[in-house]
Tab-separated table of C-alpha atoms in Angstrom:
chain	number	residue	atom	x	y	z
A	1	MET	CA	4.573	-12.920	-43.748
A	2	SER	CA	1.684	-14.395	-41.770
A	3	PRO	CA	-1.810	-12.959	-42.196
A	4	PRO	CA	-2.849	-10.424	-39.506
A	5	SER	CA	-5.175	-12.933	-37.816
A	6	THR	CA	-2.205	-15.130	-36.898
A	7	ARG	CA	0.394	-12.386	-36.380
A	8	PHE	CA	-1.480	-10.337	-33.818
A	9	GLN	CA	-2.521	-12.750	-31.112
A	10	PRO	CA	-3.621	-11.585	-27.651
A	11	TYR	CA	-0.678	-11.342	-25.277
A	12	CYS	CA	-0.963	-12.237	-21.618
A	13	LEU	CA	1.888	-11.682	-19.205
A	14	GLU	CA	1.827	-14.386	-16.533
A	15	LEU	CA	3.809	-14.801	-13.365
A	16	PRO	CA	5.842	-18.004	-13.063
A	17	THR	CA	3.930	-20.777	-11.287
A	18	TRP	CA	6.578	-21.098	-8.570
A	19	ILE	CA	5.559	-17.694	-7.167
A	20	THR	CA	2.153	-18.923	-6.033
A	21	ASP	CA	3.679	-22.039	-4.489
A	22	TYR	CA	6.226	-19.924	-2.615
A	23	LEU	CA	3.809	-17.230	-1.403
A	24	VAL	CA	1.356	-19.774	0.026
A	25	GLN	CA	4.009	-20.586	2.646
A	26	GLN	CA	4.707	-16.939	3.544
A	27	PRO	CA	3.109	-14.689	6.169
A	28	GLU	CA	-0.024	-12.722	5.301
A	29	THR	CA	1.458	-9.415	6.416
A	30	TYR	CA	4.848	-7.717	6.179
A	31	PRO	CA	4.927	-5.167	9.007
A	32	THR	CA	8.247	-3.430	8.269
A	33	PRO	CA	10.057	-2.093	5.198
A	34	ASP	CA	12.805	-4.634	5.903
A	35	ALA	CA	10.321	-7.528	5.918
A	36	ARG	CA	8.815	-6.357	2.642
A	37	MET	CA	12.257	-5.940	1.104
A	38	GLU	CA	13.352	-9.390	2.271
A	39	LEU	CA	10.373	-10.841	0.401
A	40	VAL	CA	11.142	-9.103	-2.901
A	41	ILE	CA	14.844	-9.985	-2.657
A	42	LYS	CA	13.864	-13.625	-2.123
A	43	LEU	CA	11.638	-13.416	-5.218
A	44	ALA	CA	14.629	-12.119	-7.192
A	45	GLN	CA	16.767	-15.006	-5.923
A	46	LEU	CA	14.114	-17.563	-6.821
A	47	ASN	CA	13.689	-15.990	-10.244
A	48	ILE	CA	17.351	-16.775	-10.872
A	49	GLN	CA	17.098	-20.243	-9.343
A	50	TYR	CA	14.105	-21.215	-11.500
A	51	GLY	CA	15.539	-19.591	-14.620
A	52	THR	CA	12.451	-17.462	-15.214
A	53	GLY	CA	14.122	-14.065	-15.531
A	54	GLY	CA	16.617	-11.535	-14.317
A	55	PRO	CA	17.779	-10.745	-10.773
A	56	PHE	CA	15.055	-8.282	-9.823
A	57	GLY	CA	11.974	-8.575	-7.625
A	58	ALA	CA	9.223	-6.178	-6.596
A	59	GLY	CA	5.910	-6.056	-4.809
A	60	VAL	CA	2.975	-3.717	-4.327
A	61	PHE	CA	1.780	-3.612	-0.717
A	62	ARG	CA	-1.191	-2.049	1.086
A	63	LEU	CA	0.199	0.153	3.808
A	64	ASP	CA	-2.874	0.002	6.066
A	65	THR	CA	-2.904	-3.799	6.364
A	66	GLN	CA	0.743	-4.391	5.298
A	67	GLU	CA	-0.422	-7.129	2.927
A	68	LEU	CA	1.136	-8.017	-0.395
A	69	VAL	CA	-1.254	-7.041	-3.196
A	70	ALA	CA	0.865	-8.257	-6.095
A	71	PRO	CA	4.371	-9.633	-6.558
A	72	GLY	CA	6.557	-8.981	-9.558
A	73	VAL	CA	9.735	-10.479	-10.933
A	74	ASN	CA	11.764	-9.602	-13.981
A	75	LEU	CA	10.375	-11.554	-16.954
A	76	VAL	CA	12.313	-9.903	-19.783
A	77	LEU	CA	13.930	-13.086	-21.084
A	78	SER	CA	11.093	-15.551	-20.512
A	79	SER	CA	8.428	-13.223	-21.943
A	80	LYS	CA	10.659	-11.890	-24.736
A	81	SER	CA	9.591	-8.390	-23.740
A	82	SER	CA	12.011	-5.615	-22.779
A	83	ILE	CA	9.351	-3.881	-20.675
A	84	ALA	CA	8.689	-6.849	-18.344
A	85	HIS	CA	10.716	-5.422	-15.465
A	86	ALA	CA	9.805	-6.483	-11.928
A	87	GLU	CA	8.328	-3.093	-10.999
A	88	VAL	CA	6.180	-2.926	-14.147
A	89	VAL	CA	4.990	-6.513	-13.626
A	90	ALA	CA	4.041	-5.830	-9.975
A	91	ILE	CA	2.223	-2.608	-10.880
A	92	MET	CA	0.340	-4.275	-13.759
A	93	MET	CA	-0.690	-7.212	-11.574
A	94	ALA	CA	-1.834	-4.932	-8.727
A	95	GLN	CA	-3.884	-2.781	-11.096
A	96	GLN	CA	-5.584	-5.857	-12.555
A	97	ILE	CA	-6.304	-7.273	-9.096
A	98	LEU	CA	-7.748	-3.980	-7.860
A	99	GLY	CA	-9.546	-3.197	-11.102
A	100	SER	CA	-8.040	0.263	-11.490
A	101	HIS	CA	-5.295	1.810	-13.595
A	102	ASN	CA	-4.666	4.153	-10.638
A	103	LEU	CA	-3.463	2.598	-7.383
A	104	GLY	CA	-4.085	5.951	-5.722
A	105	ALA	CA	-7.707	6.263	-6.860
A	106	THR	CA	-10.388	7.554	-4.507
A	107	GLY	CA	-11.535	4.779	-2.200
A	108	LEU	CA	-8.326	2.757	-2.444
A	109	PRO	CA	-5.837	2.508	0.419
A	110	ILE	CA	-2.300	3.866	0.106
A	111	HIS	CA	-0.013	1.525	-1.814
A	112	GLU	CA	3.742	1.132	-1.623
A	113	LEU	CA	6.037	-0.327	-4.259
A	114	VAL	CA	9.015	-2.219	-2.854
A	115	THR	CA	11.712	-3.033	-5.370
A	116	SER	CA	14.979	-4.905	-5.015
A	117	CYS	CA	16.741	-2.255	-7.107
A	118	GLU	CA	16.326	1.451	-7.734
A	119	PRO	CA	14.072	1.937	-10.783
A	120	CYS	CA	15.552	2.295	-14.253
A	121	SER	CA	14.382	5.131	-16.482
A	122	MET	CA	11.435	3.107	-17.858
A	123	CYS	CA	10.217	1.986	-14.443
A	124	LEU	CA	10.589	5.521	-13.123
A	125	GLY	CA	7.999	6.629	-15.664
A	126	ALA	CA	5.695	3.733	-14.824
A	127	ILE	CA	5.922	4.529	-11.106
A	128	SER	CA	5.054	8.177	-11.743
A	129	TRP	CA	1.707	7.220	-13.286
A	130	SER	CA	0.918	4.117	-11.217
A	131	GLY	CA	-0.738	5.791	-8.235
A	132	VAL	CA	1.609	4.320	-5.613
A	133	ARG	CA	2.414	6.775	-2.830
A	134	GLN	CA	5.668	5.261	-1.599
A	135	ILE	CA	8.612	3.464	-3.149
A	136	VAL	CA	11.248	1.543	-1.212
A	137	CYS	CA	14.460	0.513	-2.988
A	138	GLY	CA	17.165	-2.017	-2.153
A	139	ALA	CA	20.172	-1.904	-4.470
A	140	ARG	CA	21.191	1.298	-6.217
A	141	GLY	CA	21.165	1.802	-9.961
A	142	THR	CA	24.946	1.971	-9.783
A	143	ASP	CA	24.943	-1.570	-8.345
A	144	ALA	CA	22.999	-2.815	-11.385
A	145	GLU	CA	25.260	-0.908	-13.766
A	146	ALA	CA	28.344	-2.363	-12.044
A	147	VAL	CA	27.336	-5.838	-13.267
A	148	GLY	CA	26.432	-4.629	-16.759
A	149	PHE	CA	22.748	-3.630	-16.749
A	150	ASP	CA	21.703	-0.423	-18.525
A	151	GLU	CA	19.593	1.755	-16.245
A	152	GLY	CA	18.887	4.327	-18.944
A	153	PRO	CA	18.843	8.107	-18.690
A	154	LYS	CA	17.302	9.426	-15.481
A	155	PRO	CA	17.286	12.905	-13.977
A	156	ALA	CA	19.907	13.270	-11.244
A	157	ASN	CA	17.153	14.513	-8.940
A	158	TRP	CA	14.689	11.701	-9.723
A	159	MET	CA	13.871	11.155	-6.036
A	160	MET	CA	12.898	14.796	-5.625
A	161	GLU	CA	10.831	14.586	-8.810
A	162	LEU	CA	8.857	11.652	-7.380
A	163	GLU	CA	8.433	13.366	-4.023
A	164	GLN	CA	7.060	16.454	-5.789
A	165	ARG	CA	4.459	14.106	-7.292
A	166	GLY	CA	3.500	12.891	-3.817
A	167	ILE	CA	5.532	9.679	-3.912
A	168	ALA	CA	7.832	9.207	-0.914
A	169	VAL	CA	11.167	7.495	-1.628
A	170	THR	CA	13.245	5.358	0.754
A	171	MET	CA	16.616	4.066	-0.385
A	172	ASP	CA	19.159	1.413	0.616
A	173	ILE	CA	16.878	-0.978	2.531
A	174	GLU	CA	18.803	-4.277	2.613
A	175	ARG	CA	21.091	-2.863	-0.097
A	176	ALA	CA	23.899	-5.346	0.554
A	177	SER	CA	21.580	-8.341	0.125
A	178	ALA	CA	19.922	-6.912	-2.963
A	179	SER	CA	23.288	-6.104	-4.560
A	180	SER	CA	24.512	-9.598	-3.768
A	181	VAL	CA	21.687	-11.074	-5.877
A	182	LEU	CA	22.802	-8.981	-8.855
A	183	ARG	CA	26.372	-10.237	-8.531
A	184	GLN	CA	25.214	-13.828	-8.018
A	185	TYR	CA	23.219	-13.683	-11.248
A	186	VAL	CA	26.227	-12.569	-13.282
A	187	GLN	CA	28.634	-14.960	-11.543
A	188	ASN	CA	26.286	-17.841	-12.399
A	189	GLY	CA	26.347	-16.886	-16.091
A	190	GLY	CA	23.012	-15.072	-16.229
A	191	GLU	CA	22.404	-13.110	-19.402
A	192	VAL	CA	22.857	-9.378	-18.924
A	193	TYR	CA	20.381	-8.091	-21.490
A	194	ASN	CA	21.210	-4.614	-22.590
A	195	GLY	CA	19.457	-3.084	-25.604
A	196	ARG	CA	22.126	-0.403	-25.865
A	197	LYS	CA	24.588	-3.094	-26.928
A	198	GLY	CA	22.490	-4.050	-29.952
């Protein structure tokens, strides 16, 4: 076994370089939920195309200016980390950019998380503590499960639970397009990572 000094190196989660190149060519604002969803679905598609992760995209947006604060894509395979889901990556990046663990902190504008798929059980927990005040979802969890992904145990009333915490939930924005990306990933031989299967 390696000595502790070599085993426990600092870990930095980085977005793929193609994201910056792609976003430079995009608009500065995304005025509608559909426009924001189209962006995160495109990120999911590009994540497949570039082989940098699974078929999921997300973004944290300021609602007052409708600007993208931070993008996120699924980096589970490339980072070798089961927690690197698109929503978690977007939330982490936004918190680092804004210098706060709470995206709803006093003095910050209202933030919205847009995700190409309904959150799994892990991401649901992350969203609860992130400080975002709105979440917009594309595909349903059942769409992800239909192609083999494990969404984990979630309360049946998870949307109500979030709303009771002051987080508004909107479902099924561009669901057909978001679901299509999931199917495309599997049809192209993408690895369906599923810890439940060992």
